[in-house]
Amino acid sequence: MKDLHSPNSNKGFLASLAEGPSTDEFIKGLWRDNPVFVQVLGMCPVLAVSNTAENALAMGLATAFVLLMSNLLVSSLRNFIPKQVRIACYILIIATFVTITDYAIQAISVDLHKSLGAFISLIVVNCLILSRAEAFASKNTLGKSMLDALGMGAGFIFALFCLGAVREILGNGTLFGLSLLPGNFEEWIVMILPAGGFFTLAVWLLLFNVVNQRKSET
Amino acid sequence: MKSESLWFIFINASLINNFVLAYFLGICPFLGVSAKMETATKMGGAVTFVMLISSMCAYGIHALLVAVNAPFLQLISYIVVIASTVQLVEMFIKKISPTLFRALGIFLPLITTNCAILGLALFQTNKGYGFIESFVYALGAGAGFTLALVLIAGLREQLEFAEVPNTVKGTALTLLIAGILSLTFMGFSGLGS
């Protein structure tokens, strides 16, 4: 998550070029409009590759990269794309960046590419990316779209990491492959299985609900 | 892989490795349109139809891309085919049944971004299925998707009458049910061996 936070401090200047409130576009993705916990978008990769923290982090980074690049391109082309064929254009832009990411990951680590499998290609159909392109980047300036993508990307990575960490610790007793819990800990195998993904996400959503309810009551 | 019988491919795609409950593909419509039984079945039908067509097209495209040696175009061409098929289905449903068109709403164009369909095309390419095998695989995946959707819709309809705490209402509850369903479907894994 550090990788995404640090560039933000530099982007403050760029954002100040864009009119309107700037930091808000970034912050909203992290908590108030968190793509996973609040908007419930892009669920498939969230559930499928969050069985270990490492996979979750890699998937989050890949998705955030595609989100950032496609938001930038969509935003800069927003005056040239005809309205009728916009969705098709967005999908093509996204598919291009996903292909790049796919080959990049293959070049960086074959093991990682194997464990993420088809889910790298499936970033194309992550509703989160298309919905940001349609709802935000196609209507806003370059600087704002970039902040939005960074915020949403960071929020997505955060959510994926939350799930991945919980599932790996409970299901395997480790975090990033390092043993965390005492040796006599009985692993909850169910947490690494598909069902565990559903349960963990349900509990995180519950937590979010409780916190938000407390907030609105006070 | 060539020796798999067609029957096994079908059972594998629909029950053992159910696309929704084991592969987590197509979760968005699974959570979105599963509130009513009727829309759920029709959504299942529409998705199955798109799956069949796009899986056959994907088979042809894959053969063509291998012939011209351009595998990096795979993803882009698959998604274009899927998007056009969805457009076709959308026009078809709008003409045949405007009520259904309204009931499915935003989730109809969103079939394009249904990972189950692109996932199916990618999986069948990875597994090296032939034309008939791809067809059966798509049929099985569609059946599995519809089954999962109908099951959860039935459960959610019942839950309308149950008193649940406010905090649990909504997506969290659906996910809990989905988790239990997923556990149940693990029972089918014995069929494979």
mmCIF file of C-alpha atoms in Angstrom:
data_model
loop_
_atom_site.group_PDB
_atom_site.id
_atom_site.type_symbol
_atom_site.label_atom_id
_atom_site.label_comp_id
_atom_site.label_asym_id
_atom_site.label_seq_id
_atom_site.Cartn_x
_atom_site.Cartn_y
_atom_site.Cartn_z
ATOM 1 C CA MET A 1 0.000 0.000 0.000
ATOM 2 C CA LYS A 2 2.958 2.323 0.521
ATOM 3 C CA ASP A 3 3.535 2.433 -3.241
ATOM 4 C CA LEU A 4 0.224 4.083 -3.803
ATOM 5 C CA HIS A 5 0.274 6.429 -0.879
ATOM 6 C CA SER A 6 3.613 8.032 -1.540
ATOM 7 C CA PRO A 7 2.890 9.299 -5.070
ATOM 8 C CA ASN A 8 -0.125 11.094 -3.713
ATOM 9 C CA SER A 9 2.027 13.661 -1.991
ATOM 10 C CA ASN A 10 3.542 14.593 -5.348
ATOM 11 C CA LYS A 11 0.169 14.603 -7.032
ATOM 12 C CA GLY A 12 -1.010 17.323 -4.688
ATOM 13 C CA PHE A 13 0.538 19.857 -7.042
ATOM 14 C CA LEU A 14 -1.084 18.362 -10.120
ATOM 15 C CA ALA A 15 -4.402 18.197 -8.364
ATOM 16 C CA SER A 16 -4.206 21.829 -7.415
ATOM 17 C CA LEU A 17 -4.155 22.543 -11.146
ATOM 18 C CA ALA A 18 -7.515 20.879 -11.475
ATOM 19 C CA GLU A 19 -10.339 22.984 -10.156
ATOM 20 C CA GLY A 20 -12.488 21.998 -7.169
ATOM 21 C CA PRO A 21 -11.705 20.081 -4.015
ATOM 22 C CA SER A 22 -8.800 17.758 -4.644
ATOM 23 C CA THR A 23 -7.883 15.589 -1.691
ATOM 24 C CA ASP A 24 -11.512 14.568 -1.327
ATOM 25 C CA GLU A 25 -11.391 12.659 -4.608
ATOM 26 C CA PHE A 26 -8.596 10.593 -3.163
ATOM 27 C CA ILE A 27 -9.923 10.084 0.350
ATOM 28 C CA LYS A 28 -13.425 9.026 -0.675
ATOM 29 C CA GLY A 29 -12.126 5.864 -2.353
ATOM 30 C CA LEU A 30 -10.420 4.740 0.822
ATOM 31 C CA TRP A 31 -13.365 4.780 3.162
ATOM 32 C CA ARG A 32 -16.644 6.558 2.344
ATOM 33 C CA ASP A 33 -17.002 5.097 -1.159
ATOM 34 C CA ASN A 34 -14.702 2.136 -0.709
ATOM 35 C CA PRO A 35 -15.152 0.101 -3.916
ATOM 36 C CA VAL A 36 -15.394 -3.241 -2.156
ATOM 37 C CA PHE A 37 -16.949 -2.607 1.252
ATOM 38 C CA VAL A 38 -19.400 0.128 0.289
ATOM 39 C CA GLN A 39 -20.048 -0.072 -3.434
ATOM 40 C CA VAL A 40 -19.643 -3.866 -3.582
ATOM 41 C CA LEU A 41 -17.971 -3.698 -7.004
ATOM 42 C CA GLY A 42 -15.382 -6.001 -8.487
ATOM 43 C CA MET A 43 -16.264 -8.876 -6.218
ATOM 44 C CA CYS A 44 -14.990 -11.738 -8.350
ATOM 45 C CA PRO A 45 -11.241 -11.151 -7.990
ATOM 46 C CA VAL A 46 -11.785 -10.016 -4.395
ATOM 47 C CA LEU A 47 -13.146 -13.408 -3.444
ATOM 48 C CA ALA A 48 -11.154 -15.573 -5.798
ATOM 49 C CA VAL A 49 -7.544 -14.553 -5.244
ATOM 50 C CA SER A 50 -7.697 -13.410 -1.626
ATOM 51 C CA ASN A 51 -6.668 -16.805 -0.231
ATOM 52 C CA THR A 52 -3.207 -15.496 0.660
ATOM 53 C CA ALA A 53 -2.083 -11.983 1.505
ATOM 54 C CA GLU A 54 0.569 -12.045 -1.216
ATOM 55 C CA ASN A 55 -1.863 -12.954 -3.983
ATOM 56 C CA ALA A 56 -4.307 -10.360 -2.735
ATOM 57 C CA LEU A 57 -1.685 -7.623 -2.736
ATOM 58 C CA ALA A 58 -0.428 -8.514 -6.219
ATOM 59 C CA MET A 59 -3.946 -8.610 -7.586
ATOM 60 C CA GLY A 60 -4.760 -5.288 -5.937
ATOM 61 C CA LEU A 61 -1.671 -3.645 -7.411
ATOM 62 C CA ALA A 62 -2.397 -5.005 -10.894
ATOM 63 C CA THR A 63 -5.989 -3.802 -10.742
ATOM 64 C CA ALA A 64 -4.982 -0.390 -9.409
ATOM 65 C CA PHE A 65 -2.470 0.002 -12.236
ATOM 66 C CA VAL A 66 -5.050 -0.816 -14.902
ATOM 67 C CA LEU A 67 -7.555 1.456 -13.184
ATOM 68 C CA LEU A 68 -5.109 4.373 -13.126
ATOM 69 C CA MET A 69 -3.966 4.008 -16.720
ATOM 70 C CA SER A 70 -7.431 3.516 -18.171
ATOM 71 C CA ASN A 71 -8.849 6.397 -16.122
ATOM 72 C CA LEU A 72 -6.090 8.644 -17.457
ATOM 73 C CA LEU A 73 -6.650 7.618 -21.065
ATOM 74 C CA VAL A 74 -10.436 7.774 -20.862
ATOM 75 C CA SER A 75 -10.258 11.196 -19.246
ATOM 76 C CA SER A 76 -7.882 12.605 -21.853
ATOM 77 C CA LEU A 77 -9.944 11.179 -24.714
ATOM 78 C CA ARG A 78 -13.294 12.121 -23.217
ATOM 79 C CA ASN A 79 -13.976 14.812 -25.815
ATOM 80 C CA PHE A 80 -13.156 12.566 -28.762
ATOM 81 C CA ILE A 81 -15.099 9.404 -27.965
ATOM 82 C CA PRO A 82 -18.605 9.425 -29.489
ATOM 83 C CA LYS A 83 -21.267 8.820 -26.880
ATOM 84 C CA GLN A 84 -22.913 5.859 -28.613
ATOM 85 C CA VAL A 85 -19.815 3.666 -28.701
ATOM 86 C CA ARG A 86 -18.220 4.847 -25.471
ATOM 87 C CA ILE A 87 -18.580 1.592 -23.527
ATOM 88 C CA ALA A 88 -16.944 -0.387 -26.323
ATOM 89 C CA CYS A 89 -14.107 2.146 -26.438
ATOM 90 C CA TYR A 90 -13.606 1.962 -22.663
ATOM 91 C CA ILE A 91 -13.500 -1.818 -22.767
ATOM 92 C CA LEU A 92 -10.907 -1.761 -25.546
ATOM 93 C CA ILE A 93 -8.749 0.686 -23.583
ATOM 94 C CA ILE A 94 -9.029 -1.468 -20.467
ATOM 95 C CA ALA A 95 -8.326 -4.688 -22.379
ATOM 96 C CA THR A 96 -5.146 -3.155 -23.815
ATOM 97 C CA PHE A 97 -3.784 -2.284 -20.394
ATOM 98 C CA VAL A 98 -4.762 -5.651 -18.976
ATOM 99 C CA THR A 99 -2.854 -7.392 -21.768
ATOM 100 C CA ILE A 100 0.187 -5.273 -20.893
ATOM 101 C CA THR A 101 -0.182 -6.135 -17.198
ATOM 102 C CA ASP A 102 -0.615 -9.806 -17.995
ATOM 103 C CA TYR A 103 2.648 -9.953 -19.946
ATOM 104 C CA ALA A 104 4.436 -7.808 -17.353
ATOM 105 C CA ILE A 105 3.494 -10.115 -14.480
ATOM 106 C CA GLN A 106 4.533 -13.125 -16.539
ATOM 107 C CA ALA A 107 7.923 -11.482 -17.050
ATOM 108 C CA ILE A 108 8.344 -10.515 -13.395
ATOM 109 C CA SER A 109 7.307 -13.730 -11.683
ATOM 110 C CA VAL A 110 6.093 -16.900 -13.354
ATOM 111 C CA ASP A 111 4.989 -18.340 -10.007
ATOM 112 C CA LEU A 112 2.784 -15.369 -9.275
ATOM 113 C CA HIS A 113 1.335 -15.542 -12.777
ATOM 114 C CA LYS A 114 0.485 -19.201 -12.180
ATOM 115 C CA SER A 115 -1.192 -18.656 -8.841
ATOM 116 C CA LEU A 116 -3.292 -15.748 -10.101
ATOM 117 C CA GLY A 117 -4.144 -17.691 -13.258
ATOM 118 C CA ALA A 118 -6.952 -16.468 -15.456
ATOM 119 C CA PHE A 119 -7.860 -13.794 -12.941
ATOM 120 C CA ILE A 120 -5.288 -11.388 -14.373
ATOM 121 C CA SER A 121 -7.073 -11.484 -17.731
ATOM 122 C CA LEU A 122 -10.352 -11.171 -15.915
ATOM 123 C CA ILE A 123 -9.385 -7.695 -14.685
ATOM 124 C CA VAL A 124 -10.927 -6.620 -18.008
ATOM 125 C CA VAL A 125 -14.375 -7.421 -16.717
ATOM 126 C CA ASN A 126 -13.842 -5.956 -13.248
ATOM 127 C CA CYS A 127 -16.929 -3.774 -12.901
ATOM 128 C CA LEU A 128 -14.983 -1.337 -10.731
ATOM 129 C CA ILE A 129 -12.764 -0.185 -13.599
ATOM 130 C CA LEU A 130 -15.544 0.227 -16.117
ATOM 131 C CA SER A 131 -17.755 1.995 -13.612
ATOM 132 C CA ARG A 132 -15.008 4.506 -12.736
ATOM 133 C CA ALA A 133 -14.398 5.141 -16.438
ATOM 134 C CA GLU A 134 -18.093 5.669 -17.080
ATOM 135 C CA ALA A 135 -19.077 7.490 -13.906
ATOM 136 C CA PHE A 136 -16.014 9.598 -13.272
ATOM 137 C CA ALA A 137 -13.203 9.720 -15.819
ATOM 138 C CA SER A 138 -15.480 10.442 -18.764
ATOM 139 C CA LYS A 139 -16.768 13.584 -17.062
ATOM 140 C CA ASN A 140 -13.792 14.981 -15.183
ATOM 141 C CA THR A 141 -10.407 16.542 -15.818
ATOM 142 C CA LEU A 142 -7.187 14.591 -16.035
ATOM 143 C CA GLY A 143 -5.921 15.539 -12.564
ATOM 144 C CA LYS A 144 -9.189 14.681 -10.834
ATOM 145 C CA SER A 145 -9.498 11.378 -12.677
ATOM 146 C CA MET A 146 -6.007 10.446 -11.637
ATOM 147 C CA LEU A 147 -6.742 11.181 -7.974
ATOM 148 C CA ASP A 148 -9.980 9.265 -8.215
ATOM 149 C CA ALA A 149 -8.190 6.261 -9.708
ATOM 150 C CA LEU A 150 -5.459 6.402 -7.064
ATOM 151 C CA GLY A 151 -7.997 6.612 -4.251
ATOM 152 C CA MET A 152 -10.192 3.840 -5.606
ATOM 153 C CA GLY A 153 -7.134 1.736 -6.352
ATOM 154 C CA ALA A 154 -5.810 2.223 -2.826
ATOM 155 C CA GLY A 155 -9.230 1.388 -1.398
ATOM 156 C CA PHE A 156 -9.379 -1.757 -3.510
ATOM 157 C CA ILE A 157 -5.903 -2.851 -2.429
ATOM 158 C CA PHE A 158 -6.804 -2.133 1.200
ATOM 159 C CA ALA A 159 -9.958 -4.253 0.976
ATOM 160 C CA LEU A 160 -8.212 -7.108 -0.806
ATOM 161 C CA PHE A 161 -5.440 -7.051 1.746
ATOM 162 C CA CYS A 162 -7.949 -7.129 4.642
ATOM 163 C CA LEU A 163 -9.512 -10.259 3.194
ATOM 164 C CA GLY A 164 -6.286 -11.925 2.163
ATOM 165 C CA ALA A 165 -4.627 -11.370 5.538
ATOM 166 C CA VAL A 166 -7.558 -12.746 7.528
ATOM 167 C CA ARG A 167 -7.932 -15.768 5.273
ATOM 168 C CA GLU A 168 -4.236 -16.584 5.294
ATOM 169 C CA ILE A 169 -3.803 -16.158 9.044
ATOM 170 C CA LEU A 170 -6.819 -18.281 9.955
ATOM 171 C CA GLY A 171 -6.562 -20.771 7.114
ATOM 172 C CA ASN A 172 -2.840 -21.322 7.088
ATOM 173 C CA GLY A 173 -1.492 -19.771 10.300
ATOM 174 C CA THR A 174 0.856 -17.564 8.268
ATOM 175 C CA LEU A 175 1.101 -14.048 6.862
ATOM 176 C CA PHE A 176 3.157 -13.517 3.689
ATOM 177 C CA GLY A 177 4.422 -17.050 4.242
ATOM 178 C CA LEU A 178 5.768 -16.239 7.731
ATOM 179 C CA SER A 179 4.441 -18.348 10.549
ATOM 180 C CA LEU A 180 2.425 -16.186 12.953
ATOM 181 C CA LEU A 181 0.430 -18.419 15.233
ATOM 182 C CA PRO A 182 1.740 -21.003 17.708
ATOM 183 C CA GLY A 183 2.391 -24.486 16.370
ATOM 184 C CA ASN A 184 -0.553 -26.112 18.115
ATOM 185 C CA PHE A 185 -2.994 -23.854 16.265
ATOM 186 C CA GLU A 186 -5.499 -25.911 14.311
ATOM 187 C CA GLU A 187 -5.856 -24.330 10.848
ATOM 188 C CA TRP A 188 -9.334 -23.454 9.651
ATOM 189 C CA ILE A 189 -9.060 -25.098 6.256
ATOM 190 C CA VAL A 190 -12.454 -23.712 5.312
ATOM 191 C CA MET A 191 -10.987 -20.202 5.175
ATOM 192 C CA ILE A 192 -8.815 -21.010 2.140
ATOM 193 C CA LEU A 193 -11.692 -22.776 0.403
ATOM 194 C CA PRO A 194 -14.197 -20.783 -1.669
ATOM 195 C CA ALA A 195 -16.722 -20.758 1.173
ATOM 196 C CA GLY A 196 -14.213 -18.996 3.425
ATOM 197 C CA GLY A 197 -14.034 -16.125 0.950
ATOM 198 C CA PHE A 198 -17.768 -15.554 1.186
ATOM 199 C CA PHE A 199 -17.754 -15.759 4.983
ATOM 200 C CA THR A 200 -14.788 -13.417 5.441
ATOM 201 C CA LEU A 201 -16.239 -10.800 3.133
ATOM 202 C CA ALA A 202 -19.606 -11.074 4.878
ATOM 203 C CA VAL A 203 -17.973 -10.427 8.246
ATOM 204 C CA TRP A 204 -16.020 -7.435 6.919
ATOM 205 C CA LEU A 205 -19.213 -5.985 5.456
ATOM 206 C CA LEU A 206 -20.904 -6.486 8.816
ATOM 207 C CA LEU A 207 -18.092 -4.617 10.547
ATOM 208 C CA PHE A 208 -18.426 -1.766 8.069
ATOM 209 C CA ASN A 209 -22.178 -1.672 8.645
ATOM 210 C CA VAL A 210 -21.768 -1.560 12.411
ATOM 211 C CA VAL A 211 -19.195 1.223 12.263
ATOM 212 C CA ASN A 212 -21.265 3.302 9.871
ATOM 213 C CA GLN A 213 -24.389 2.824 11.970
ATOM 214 C CA ARG A 214 -22.594 3.931 15.118
ATOM 215 C CA LYS A 215 -21.405 7.000 13.253
ATOM 216 C CA SER A 216 -24.841 7.967 11.986
ATOM 217 C CA GLU A 217 -26.359 7.517 15.454
ATOM 218 C CA THR A 218 -23.987 9.910 17.139
ATOM 219 C CA MET B 1 -7.542 -33.729 -21.136
ATOM 220 C CA LYS B 2 -8.826 -35.010 -24.468
ATOM 221 C CA SER B 3 -10.153 -38.156 -22.882
ATOM 222 C CA GLU B 4 -12.746 -36.382 -20.728
ATOM 223 C CA SER B 5 -16.212 -37.540 -21.616
ATOM 224 C CA LEU B 6 -18.774 -34.898 -22.568
ATOM 225 C CA TRP B 7 -20.941 -35.900 -19.631
ATOM 226 C CA PHE B 8 -18.043 -35.327 -17.251
ATOM 227 C CA ILE B 9 -17.358 -31.896 -18.748
ATOM 228 C CA PHE B 10 -20.976 -30.943 -18.204
ATOM 229 C CA ILE B 11 -21.116 -32.158 -14.594
ATOM 230 C CA ASN B 12 -17.733 -30.615 -13.874
ATOM 231 C CA ALA B 13 -18.749 -27.172 -15.131
ATOM 232 C CA SER B 14 -22.191 -27.146 -13.567
ATOM 233 C CA LEU B 15 -21.728 -28.850 -10.192
ATOM 234 C CA ILE B 16 -18.199 -29.777 -9.149
ATOM 235 C CA ASN B 17 -16.521 -26.557 -10.216
ATOM 236 C CA ASN B 18 -19.599 -24.394 -10.257
ATOM 237 C CA PHE B 19 -18.665 -21.078 -11.845
ATOM 238 C CA VAL B 20 -20.266 -18.961 -9.159
ATOM 239 C CA LEU B 21 -19.679 -20.927 -5.983
ATOM 240 C CA ALA B 22 -16.257 -22.455 -6.663
ATOM 241 C CA TYR B 23 -14.608 -20.099 -9.158
ATOM 242 C CA PHE B 24 -16.279 -16.849 -7.959
ATOM 243 C CA LEU B 25 -17.141 -15.823 -11.503
ATOM 244 C CA GLY B 26 -20.193 -13.708 -12.131
ATOM 245 C CA ILE B 27 -20.620 -12.552 -8.551
ATOM 246 C CA CYS B 28 -21.993 -9.124 -9.526
ATOM 247 C CA PRO B 29 -25.239 -10.338 -11.142
ATOM 248 C CA PHE B 30 -25.305 -13.092 -8.506
ATOM 249 C CA LEU B 31 -25.642 -10.438 -5.806
ATOM 250 C CA GLY B 32 -27.530 -7.936 -7.940
ATOM 251 C CA VAL B 33 -30.424 -9.748 -9.590
ATOM 252 C CA SER B 34 -30.961 -12.579 -7.166
ATOM 253 C CA ALA B 35 -33.707 -10.886 -5.161
ATOM 254 C CA LYS B 36 -36.604 -12.381 -7.158
ATOM 255 C CA MET B 37 -37.010 -15.882 -8.505
ATOM 256 C CA GLU B 38 -38.504 -14.812 -11.819
ATOM 257 C CA THR B 39 -35.791 -12.366 -12.835
ATOM 258 C CA ALA B 40 -33.183 -14.829 -11.627
ATOM 259 C CA THR B 41 -34.317 -17.585 -13.998
ATOM 260 C CA LYS B 42 -34.522 -15.222 -16.946
ATOM 261 C CA MET B 43 -31.165 -13.711 -16.185
ATOM 262 C CA GLY B 44 -29.785 -17.232 -16.054
ATOM 263 C CA GLY B 45 -31.282 -17.932 -19.470
ATOM 264 C CA ALA B 46 -29.823 -14.773 -20.993
ATOM 265 C CA VAL B 47 -26.380 -15.476 -19.557
ATOM 266 C CA THR B 48 -26.451 -19.089 -20.761
ATOM 267 C CA PHE B 49 -27.355 -17.912 -24.256
ATOM 268 C CA VAL B 50 -24.535 -15.377 -24.361
ATOM 269 C CA MET B 51 -22.180 -18.036 -23.002
ATOM 270 C CA LEU B 52 -23.072 -20.505 -25.760
ATOM 271 C CA ILE B 53 -22.597 -17.997 -28.569
ATOM 272 C CA SER B 54 -19.454 -16.390 -27.221
ATOM 273 C CA SER B 55 -17.898 -19.766 -26.428
ATOM 274 C CA MET B 56 -18.384 -20.907 -30.022
ATOM 275 C CA CYS B 57 -17.026 -17.613 -31.352
ATOM 276 C CA ALA B 58 -14.083 -17.839 -28.963
ATOM 277 C CA TYR B 59 -13.254 -21.259 -30.382
ATOM 278 C CA GLY B 60 -13.153 -19.828 -33.915
ATOM 279 C CA ILE B 61 -11.162 -16.768 -32.864
ATOM 280 C CA HIS B 62 -8.628 -18.866 -31.006
ATOM 281 C CA ALA B 63 -8.041 -21.021 -34.105
ATOM 282 C CA LEU B 64 -7.657 -17.882 -36.226
ATOM 283 C CA LEU B 65 -5.279 -16.166 -33.782
ATOM 284 C CA VAL B 66 -3.117 -19.275 -33.577
ATOM 285 C CA ALA B 67 -3.038 -19.368 -37.393
ATOM 286 C CA VAL B 68 -1.885 -15.740 -37.712
ATOM 287 C CA ASN B 69 0.375 -16.062 -34.649
ATOM 288 C CA ALA B 70 -1.057 -13.178 -32.639
ATOM 289 C CA PRO B 71 -2.000 -14.561 -29.203
ATOM 290 C CA PHE B 72 -1.733 -11.132 -27.575
ATOM 291 C CA LEU B 73 -4.936 -10.115 -29.348
ATOM 292 C CA GLN B 74 -6.862 -12.907 -27.611
ATOM 293 C CA LEU B 75 -8.265 -10.872 -24.747
ATOM 294 C CA ILE B 76 -9.294 -7.906 -26.885
ATOM 295 C CA SER B 77 -11.030 -9.971 -29.543
ATOM 296 C CA TYR B 78 -12.862 -12.106 -26.971
ATOM 297 C CA ILE B 79 -14.248 -9.088 -25.191
ATOM 298 C CA VAL B 80 -15.388 -7.504 -28.457
ATOM 299 C CA VAL B 81 -17.287 -10.652 -29.413
ATOM 300 C CA ILE B 82 -18.921 -10.836 -25.986
ATOM 301 C CA ALA B 83 -19.907 -7.167 -26.089
ATOM 302 C CA SER B 84 -21.559 -7.555 -29.482
ATOM 303 C CA THR B 85 -23.413 -10.704 -28.418
ATOM 304 C CA VAL B 86 -24.750 -8.916 -25.380
ATOM 305 C CA GLN B 87 -25.876 -6.022 -27.574
ATOM 306 C CA LEU B 88 -27.743 -8.531 -29.741
ATOM 307 C CA VAL B 89 -29.437 -10.167 -26.762
ATOM 308 C CA GLU B 90 -30.358 -6.763 -25.405
ATOM 309 C CA MET B 91 -32.112 -5.741 -28.618
ATOM 310 C CA PHE B 92 -33.804 -9.136 -28.795
ATOM 311 C CA ILE B 93 -35.203 -8.957 -25.235
ATOM 312 C CA LYS B 94 -36.268 -5.332 -25.664
ATOM 313 C CA LYS B 95 -38.338 -6.382 -28.684
ATOM 314 C CA ILE B 96 -39.776 -9.595 -27.210
ATOM 315 C CA SER B 97 -40.526 -8.547 -23.638
ATOM 316 C CA PRO B 98 -40.221 -4.908 -22.548
ATOM 317 C CA THR B 99 -41.241 -5.876 -18.991
ATOM 318 C CA LEU B 100 -38.344 -8.259 -18.649
ATOM 319 C CA PHE B 101 -36.102 -5.624 -20.197
ATOM 320 C CA ARG B 102 -37.033 -3.212 -17.432
ATOM 321 C CA ALA B 103 -36.756 -5.846 -14.695
ATOM 322 C CA LEU B 104 -33.203 -6.742 -15.689
ATOM 323 C CA GLY B 105 -32.317 -3.055 -15.983
ATOM 324 C CA ILE B 106 -28.683 -2.132 -15.754
ATOM 325 C CA PHE B 107 -27.698 -5.766 -15.278
ATOM 326 C CA LEU B 108 -28.437 -6.602 -18.905
ATOM 327 C CA PRO B 109 -25.646 -4.482 -20.447
ATOM 328 C CA LEU B 110 -23.524 -5.520 -17.494
ATOM 329 C CA ILE B 111 -23.538 -9.098 -18.793
ATOM 330 C CA THR B 112 -20.632 -7.818 -20.889
ATOM 331 C CA THR B 113 -18.634 -7.407 -17.726
ATOM 332 C CA ASN B 114 -19.827 -10.713 -16.310
ATOM 333 C CA CYS B 115 -16.574 -12.490 -15.584
ATOM 334 C CA ALA B 116 -18.241 -15.873 -15.988
ATOM 335 C CA ILE B 117 -18.519 -15.374 -19.735
ATOM 336 C CA LEU B 118 -14.994 -14.154 -20.390
ATOM 337 C CA GLY B 119 -13.729 -16.684 -17.861
ATOM 338 C CA LEU B 120 -15.469 -19.475 -19.751
ATOM 339 C CA ALA B 121 -13.847 -18.426 -23.016
ATOM 340 C CA LEU B 122 -10.416 -18.257 -21.381
ATOM 341 C CA PHE B 123 -10.776 -21.563 -19.532
ATOM 342 C CA GLN B 124 -11.888 -23.475 -22.592
ATOM 343 C CA THR B 125 -8.886 -22.099 -24.505
ATOM 344 C CA ASN B 126 -6.541 -23.058 -21.663
ATOM 345 C CA LYS B 127 -7.976 -26.549 -21.462
ATOM 346 C CA GLY B 128 -7.700 -27.010 -25.217
ATOM 347 C CA TYR B 129 -11.300 -28.093 -25.703
ATOM 348 C CA GLY B 130 -12.555 -28.902 -29.203
ATOM 349 C CA PHE B 131 -15.698 -27.461 -30.715
ATOM 350 C CA ILE B 132 -18.188 -29.968 -29.267
ATOM 351 C CA GLU B 133 -16.419 -29.975 -25.906
ATOM 352 C CA SER B 134 -16.525 -26.169 -25.761
ATOM 353 C CA PHE B 135 -20.220 -26.229 -26.524
ATOM 354 C CA VAL B 136 -20.936 -28.711 -23.720
ATOM 355 C CA TYR B 137 -18.655 -26.788 -21.358
ATOM 356 C CA ALA B 138 -20.592 -23.586 -22.047
ATOM 357 C CA LEU B 139 -23.874 -25.412 -21.558
ATOM 358 C CA GLY B 140 -22.690 -26.786 -18.218
ATOM 359 C CA ALA B 141 -21.369 -23.430 -17.053
ATOM 360 C CA GLY B 142 -24.648 -21.761 -18.000
ATOM 361 C CA ALA B 143 -26.647 -24.427 -16.189
ATOM 362 C CA GLY B 144 -24.457 -24.078 -13.123
ATOM 363 C CA PHE B 145 -24.796 -20.301 -13.133
ATOM 364 C CA THR B 146 -28.581 -20.502 -13.467
ATOM 365 C CA LEU B 147 -28.749 -23.119 -10.721
ATOM 366 C CA ALA B 148 -26.748 -21.001 -8.295
ATOM 367 C CA LEU B 149 -28.784 -17.905 -9.128
ATOM 368 C CA VAL B 150 -32.114 -19.690 -8.704
ATOM 369 C CA LEU B 151 -31.047 -21.332 -5.440
ATOM 370 C CA ILE B 152 -30.005 -18.066 -3.868
ATOM 371 C CA ALA B 153 -33.080 -16.251 -5.200
ATOM 372 C CA GLY B 154 -35.313 -18.856 -3.588
ATOM 373 C CA LEU B 155 -33.527 -18.468 -0.283
ATOM 374 C CA ARG B 156 -33.655 -14.696 -0.425
ATOM 375 C CA GLU B 157 -37.369 -14.721 -1.182
ATOM 376 C CA GLN B 158 -37.907 -16.735 1.997
ATOM 377 C CA LEU B 159 -35.726 -14.367 3.983
ATOM 378 C CA GLU B 160 -38.007 -11.470 3.083
ATOM 379 C CA PHE B 161 -40.344 -12.794 5.748
ATOM 380 C CA ALA B 162 -37.688 -13.422 8.364
ATOM 381 C CA GLU B 163 -36.770 -10.886 10.983
ATOM 382 C CA VAL B 164 -33.088 -10.120 10.764
ATOM 383 C CA PRO B 165 -31.113 -7.457 12.614
ATOM 384 C CA ASN B 166 -30.684 -4.261 10.628
ATOM 385 C CA THR B 167 -26.932 -4.589 10.476
ATOM 386 C CA VAL B 168 -26.993 -7.933 8.736
ATOM 387 C CA LYS B 169 -29.544 -6.943 6.108
ATOM 388 C CA GLY B 170 -28.466 -6.671 2.501
ATOM 389 C CA THR B 171 -25.243 -7.837 0.956
ATOM 390 C CA ALA B 172 -23.742 -9.277 4.121
ATOM 391 C CA LEU B 173 -26.636 -11.690 4.560
ATOM 392 C CA THR B 174 -26.542 -12.733 0.891
ATOM 393 C CA LEU B 175 -22.837 -13.413 1.196
ATOM 394 C CA LEU B 176 -23.370 -15.559 4.286
ATOM 395 C CA ILE B 177 -25.954 -17.643 2.434
ATOM 396 C CA ALA B 178 -23.633 -17.879 -0.544
ATOM 397 C CA GLY B 179 -20.909 -19.167 1.749
ATOM 398 C CA ILE B 180 -23.166 -21.892 3.102
ATOM 399 C CA LEU B 181 -24.259 -22.813 -0.441
ATOM 400 C CA SER B 182 -20.638 -22.974 -1.466
ATOM 401 C CA LEU B 183 -19.962 -25.371 1.403
ATOM 402 C CA THR B 184 -22.857 -27.517 0.218
ATOM 403 C CA PHE B 185 -21.549 -27.617 -3.324
ATOM 404 C CA MET B 186 -18.238 -28.931 -2.029
ATOM 405 C CA GLY B 187 -20.127 -32.153 -1.478
ATOM 406 C CA PHE B 188 -20.176 -32.621 -5.238
ATOM 407 C CA SER B 189 -16.407 -32.757 -5.430
ATOM 408 C CA GLY B 190 -16.592 -36.473 -4.737
ATOM 409 C CA LEU B 191 -18.257 -36.920 -8.132
ATOM 410 C CA GLY B 192 -15.058 -36.034 -9.920
ATOM 411 C CA SER B 193 -12.796 -38.845 -8.786
#
